[in-house]
């Protein structure tokens, strides 16, 4: 079966949805199709707690301060022109969210109640309690549903891009409810598929973050850059188990919480004069080093000296989660451990969001814009998604969108369950996650990375045989994509010969930060 649309957007986070709204309003005669593999609101955006870093208070902050903080955090690898463009676009993109009905916390005077996170020199994080992403998702989904020319296909999994001769024509999509496979043919395809957290397992990302967009783009021939720069969030709730981890927002440290070892020692000033408000790479590496010294399982975030009522107002979800898991922040320390959080690399795009494949664009976490460099400044990700959604919109406004004659395919249009048992898939996936945590984690070395590369090749060969055998399932293709993403992370890690930002290899001790 073939479906046709003018614009195919794969992913339903803030990047994809805001683009859909703008295109639908600008071109009411054109069709916009959004494909998302879970429910419409299930995305990395939904789990963003902290907020959006935007200069809104000109008396206490400035564009130049935000720009410099971003450049400092990126450790010399940011594209400064991109940084300047993104930071200066912030207020206008915030105004759009407000116009669409997004609500952000304000003080008694009606001004934004600005938070502060690690690496920022001023309070500039606009937020909605500790559920900013969910609030933004709510507001923009409401706008999407009001637009008659937007088709939102939830529980549809993009198997692969349909491309040839360095041009993209759409994507092969599996309806996971009916198991039917269709070609969605489009004039332009936009990847907004989020992150790669499930490659590590111990991650703050949701289960859907399997690197699908990056893997599809790579198979289509798109350039992929800087996959070695994996950001680990230093304060994920530690419960002694593998799997998805609950995030304790960096804004909690901005609120005054301090990091302690099990014996009560404040340790961050031993590593950085900014203490607990150092950038995420520094804090994560410090925790890694401290745990290596002590062999403890975790460190602790001490909120006991904070105003508990104010904490509850600012972080109600975090407070309740901790309470549900036996931690009363008024008297107990929160056990925390770094977890994979964000990918700074991805599908290389230009300032318009265009990839190296014609008619294929990308935005959000799956893309590499040059904003983050070697390490992402906290709360810059939602800002980047909003700004690049606008950049893509402006490019598409000036580009004709002919769909062309329908393309008909002869191969099967119904999914077959994989002959590989689910247990085999899960076994390989668990092995992959353990391998990356051990050999491509916070601190790496070439010996481990080379061993990981060999194991990944073996797994890729096995899974490729399952895929080439004509079997199709979401679990199989997610594993196929995760293995490719892992291969890129390891390959790019081996290729980098210097330590920058969040990337540390003991092979290069002279440039090691900690």
XYZ file of N, CA, C and O in Angstrom, residues 226-327:
408
model
N 29.936 13.073 15.427
C 30.152 13.289 16.863
C 29.357 12.354 17.776
O 28.914 12.750 18.857
N 29.229 11.103 17.364
C 28.473 10.150 18.174
C 29.184 9.767 19.476
O 28.581 9.142 20.359
N 30.450 10.129 19.597
C 31.185 9.807 20.818
C 30.760 10.672 22.003
O 31.034 10.330 23.161
N 30.085 11.786 21.733
C 29.743 12.716 22.804
C 28.387 12.366 23.418
O 27.345 12.866 23.018
N 28.444 11.492 24.406
C 27.263 11.046 25.143
C 27.225 11.786 26.474
O 28.195 11.754 27.234
N 26.125 12.456 26.738
C 26.017 13.149 28.013
C 25.353 12.239 29.046
O 24.288 11.671 28.798
N 26.027 12.115 30.181
C 25.483 11.358 31.304
C 24.963 12.351 32.336
O 25.678 13.263 32.743
N 23.704 12.182 32.719
C 23.169 13.061 33.754
C 23.681 12.568 35.098
O 23.546 11.392 35.424
N 24.260 13.457 35.898
C 24.910 12.994 37.134
C 23.958 12.520 38.215
O 24.370 11.763 39.099
N 22.689 12.942 38.171
C 21.812 12.640 39.306
C 20.533 11.935 38.874
O 19.446 12.511 38.905
N 20.661 10.683 38.483
C 19.501 9.820 38.299
C 19.278 9.055 39.603
O 20.235 8.649 40.271
N 18.023 8.862 39.971
C 17.695 8.168 41.219
C 18.256 6.747 41.175
O 18.019 6.002 40.223
N 18.986 6.375 42.207
C 19.585 5.038 42.260
C 18.727 4.104 43.095
O 18.451 4.367 44.276
N 18.286 3.004 42.477
C 17.485 2.017 43.205
C 18.094 0.622 43.158
O 17.438 -0.356 43.526
N 19.341 0.536 42.688
C 20.022 -0.749 42.666
C 19.659 -1.641 41.513
O 20.083 -2.800 41.470
N 18.889 -1.132 40.555
C 18.446 -1.943 39.434
C 18.884 -1.340 38.108
O 19.126 -0.141 37.997
N 18.997 -2.192 37.091
C 19.250 -1.723 35.745
C 17.959 -1.181 35.145
O 16.878 -1.311 35.723
N 18.072 -0.608 33.959
C 16.875 -0.133 33.272
C 16.693 1.361 33.418
O 17.564 2.081 33.899
N 15.520 1.834 32.973
C 15.224 3.261 32.970
C 15.353 3.831 34.375
O 14.935 3.220 35.353
N 15.947 5.026 34.450
C 16.187 5.667 35.733
C 15.395 6.963 35.827
O 15.290 7.711 34.854
N 14.860 7.238 37.002
C 14.117 8.479 37.216
C 15.095 9.624 37.404
O 16.054 9.541 38.188
N 14.863 10.716 36.702
C 15.768 11.856 36.720
C 15.496 12.766 37.916
O 14.353 13.152 38.155
N 16.539 13.107 38.633
C 16.466 14.168 39.638
C 17.050 15.412 38.968
O 18.253 15.539 38.799
N 16.174 16.310 38.575
C 16.545 17.440 37.726
C 17.753 18.210 38.252
O 17.927 18.379 39.472
N 18.540 18.704 37.328
C 19.666 19.557 37.679
C 19.198 20.822 38.403
O 19.933 21.424 39.179
N 17.946 21.193 38.160
C 17.391 22.369 38.822
C 17.344 22.183 40.340
O 17.312 23.175 41.089
N 17.347 20.943 40.806
C 17.369 20.699 42.252
C 18.681 21.192 42.838
O 18.720 21.803 43.915
N 19.785 20.964 42.132
C 21.072 21.509 42.584
C 21.080 23.031 42.437
O 21.670 23.741 43.250
N 20.418 23.521 41.385
C 20.295 24.970 41.245
C 19.501 25.580 42.378
O 19.669 26.757 42.724
N 18.639 24.782 42.987
C 17.795 25.221 44.113
C 18.569 25.194 45.430
O 18.099 25.706 46.431
N 19.755 24.564 45.414
C 20.594 24.568 46.600
C 21.015 23.215 47.133
O 21.769 23.130 48.111
N 20.559 22.112 46.518
C 20.948 20.780 46.989
C 22.440 20.550 46.763
O 23.024 21.063 45.806
N 23.041 19.757 47.644
C 24.475 19.487 47.571
C 24.740 17.990 47.446
O 23.964 17.166 47.931
N 25.838 17.656 46.807
C 26.238 16.255 46.643
C 27.158 15.829 47.780
O 28.090 16.555 48.153
N 26.899 14.645 48.313
C 27.704 14.086 49.397
C 28.111 12.653 49.070
O 27.402 11.951 48.354
N 29.206 12.219 49.644
C 29.542 10.800 49.651
C 28.747 10.120 50.763
O 28.078 10.788 51.563
N 28.831 8.807 50.815
C 28.080 8.055 51.829
C 28.441 8.497 53.249
O 27.584 8.505 54.145
N 29.704 8.900 53.454
C 30.127 9.317 54.794
C 29.857 10.803 55.059
O 30.285 11.343 56.077
N 29.144 11.468 54.126
C 28.702 12.838 54.373
C 29.596 13.928 53.823
O 29.308 15.113 54.021
N 30.670 13.565 53.140
C 31.625 14.578 52.658
C 31.105 15.275 51.401
O 30.713 14.632 50.433
N 31.103 16.613 51.403
C 30.843 17.377 50.190
C 32.111 17.295 49.335
O 33.185 17.693 49.781
N 31.974 16.790 48.145
C 33.191 16.506 47.365
C 33.352 17.346 46.109
O 34.438 17.398 45.535
N 32.319 18.034 45.647
C 32.408 18.674 44.339
C 33.428 19.814 44.283
O 34.038 20.054 43.237
N 33.656 20.512 45.407
C 34.641 21.593 45.386
C 36.061 21.068 45.217
O 36.983 21.831 44.894
N 36.253 19.773 45.411
C 37.564 19.174 45.137
C 37.849 19.113 43.638
O 38.997 18.931 43.233
N 36.789 19.246 42.837
C 36.924 19.073 41.393
C 36.682 20.346 40.592
O 37.202 20.492 39.488
N 35.871 21.257 41.123
C 35.518 22.442 40.350
C 35.058 23.535 41.306
O 34.303 23.244 42.244
N 35.500 24.780 41.090
C 35.092 25.864 41.998
C 33.598 26.145 41.979
O 33.068 26.774 42.905
N 32.890 25.687 40.943
C 31.440 25.871 40.883
C 30.699 24.852 41.742
O 29.477 24.927 41.909
N 31.427 23.891 42.288
C 30.824 22.890 43.160
C 29.749 22.083 42.461
O 29.932 21.628 41.320
N 28.611 21.910 43.121
C 27.522 21.093 42.574
C 26.900 21.696 41.323
O 26.152 21.021 40.623
N 27.205 22.964 41.025
C 26.662 23.611 39.837
C 27.655 23.638 38.685
O 27.496 24.417 37.737
N 28.665 22.790 38.754
C 29.546 22.604 37.597
C 28.755 21.936 36.478
O 27.651 21.412 36.692
N 29.295 21.951 35.272
C 28.586 21.353 34.138
C 28.465 19.839 34.322
O 29.177 19.224 35.117
N 27.549 19.250 33.578
C 27.195 17.846 33.787
C 28.376 16.901 33.587
O 28.491 15.894 34.280
N 29.238 17.203 32.614
C 30.379 16.317 32.380
C 31.292 16.291 33.598
O 31.758 15.223 34.030
N 31.538 17.467 34.180
C 32.426 17.550 35.342
C 31.817 16.814 36.536
O 32.496 16.040 37.224
N 30.528 17.018 36.787
C 29.876 16.373 37.940
C 29.828 14.857 37.742
O 30.114 14.094 38.675
N 29.484 14.414 36.555
C 29.423 12.970 36.297
C 30.791 12.321 36.462
O 30.918 11.240 37.060
N 31.828 12.971 35.930
C 33.177 12.415 36.059
C 33.634 12.425 37.510
O 34.320 11.493 37.963
N 33.254 13.465 38.268
C 33.619 13.523 39.682
C 32.962 12.385 40.462
O 33.611 11.735 41.294
N 31.688 12.149 40.191
C 30.991 11.047 40.865
C 31.641 9.707 40.495
O 31.871 8.847 41.356
N 31.940 9.538 39.206
C 32.595 8.309 38.741
C 33.915 8.102 39.483
O 34.238 6.986 39.925
N 34.690 9.171 39.637
C 35.983 9.082 40.322
C 35.809 8.751 41.797
O 36.522 7.904 42.359
N 34.852 9.418 42.444
C 34.611 9.165 43.867
C 34.171 7.723 44.115
O 34.636 7.083 45.066
N 33.310 7.219 43.269
C 32.845 5.843 43.446
C 33.966 4.848 43.185
O 34.011 3.774 43.792
N 34.871 5.210 42.272
C 36.029 4.356 42.026
C 36.946 4.283 43.235
O 37.572 3.245 43.500
N 37.022 5.363 43.990
C 37.858 5.396 45.194
C 37.238 4.578 46.330
O 37.934 3.890 47.065
N 35.918 4.698 46.469
C 35.237 4.132 47.639
C 34.610 2.776 47.398
O 34.315 2.042 48.345
N 34.362 2.464 46.146
C 33.628 1.254 45.768
C 32.195 1.281 46.286
O 31.546 0.241 46.414
N 31.681 2.490 46.591
C 30.271 2.619 46.971
C 29.399 2.474 45.730
O 29.856 2.644 44.596
N 28.116 2.204 45.940
C 27.197 2.013 44.819
C 26.695 3.329 44.254
O 26.318 3.413 43.077
N 26.657 4.395 45.073
C 26.091 5.661 44.639
C 26.603 6.777 45.535
O 27.281 6.535 46.539
N 26.286 8.011 45.161
C 26.484 9.154 46.047
C 25.097 9.669 46.421
O 24.089 9.050 46.069
N 25.048 10.810 47.113
C 23.765 11.275 47.622
C 23.581 12.766 47.369
O 24.536 13.545 47.399
N 22.331 13.128 47.141
C 21.949 14.523 46.975
C 21.228 14.952 48.250
O 20.189 14.386 48.618
N 21.799 15.940 48.920
C 21.289 16.369 50.224
C 20.404 17.603 50.045
O 20.874 18.687 49.688
N 19.106 17.418 50.306
C 18.130 18.518 50.230
C 17.600 18.888 51.609
O 16.661 19.691 51.720
N 18.185 18.318 52.652
C 17.601 18.452 53.989
C 17.678 19.870 54.537
O 16.936 20.213 55.462
N 18.584 20.693 54.014
C 18.702 22.064 54.510
C 17.852 23.042 53.700
O 17.876 24.249 53.955
N 17.102 22.540 52.739
C 16.268 23.391 51.901
C 14.889 23.570 52.527
O 14.475 22.797 53.394
N 14.172 24.574 52.067
C 12.787 24.802 52.490
C 11.911 23.733 51.835
O 11.699 23.747 50.621
N 11.424 22.796 52.636
C 10.688 21.653 52.089
C 9.414 22.082 51.375
O 9.064 21.542 50.316
N 8.690 23.065 51.924
C 7.463 23.522 51.275
C 7.765 24.136 49.915
O 7.055 23.890 48.930
N 8.827 24.927 49.841
C 9.218 25.530 48.559
C 9.672 24.454 47.588
O 9.370 24.519 46.387
N 10.379 23.448 48.095
C 10.813 22.332 47.253
C 9.590 21.641 46.645
O 9.568 21.338 45.445
N 8.601 21.392 47.447
C 7.390 20.711 46.961
C 6.670 21.526 45.902
O 6.101 20.966 44.958
N 6.674 22.845 46.055
C 6.044 23.693 45.041
C 6.802 23.637 43.719
O 6.197 23.591 42.651
N 8.122 23.649 43.798
C 8.942 23.668 42.583
C 9.087 22.280 41.945
O 9.140 22.155 40.727
N 9.167 21.253 42.779
C 9.460 19.903 42.270
C 8.468 18.877 42.822
O 8.864 17.904 43.478
N 7.193 19.040 42.554
C 6.201 18.119 43.147
C 6.374 16.680 42.681
O 6.177 15.746 43.473
N 6.711 16.474 41.409
C 6.865 15.113 40.901
C 8.081 14.436 41.523
O 8.024 13.256 41.899
N 9.186 15.166 41.638
C 10.396 14.604 42.243
C 10.148 14.293 43.722
O 10.531 13.219 44.217
N 9.504 15.220 44.419
C 9.219 14.997 45.844
C 8.391 13.730 46.035
O 8.699 12.893 46.886
N 7.341 13.581 45.222
C 6.453 12.431 45.386
C 7.153 11.135 45.002
O 6.971 10.101 45.666
N 7.965 11.178 43.942
C 8.690 9.962 43.529
C 9.612 9.503 44.656
O 9.657 8.312 44.984
N 10.362 10.444 45.209
C 11.267 10.081 46.297
C 10.494 9.507 47.475
O 10.883 8.471 48.051
N 9.381 10.144 47.839
C 8.579 9.674 48.959
C 8.055 8.265 48.701
O 8.077 7.396 49.585
N 7.607 8.022 47.466
C 7.101 6.695 47.098
C 8.190 5.628 47.158
O 7.882 4.434 47.225
N 9.439 6.058 47.082
C 10.553 5.105 47.107
C 11.354 5.203 48.407
O 12.548 4.901 48.454
N 10.667 5.651 49.451
C 11.243 5.587 50.784
C 12.198 6.697 51.153
O 12.947 6.570 52.136
N 12.198 7.796 50.397
C 13.109 8.908 50.684
C 12.292 10.158 50.974
O 11.612 10.694 50.088
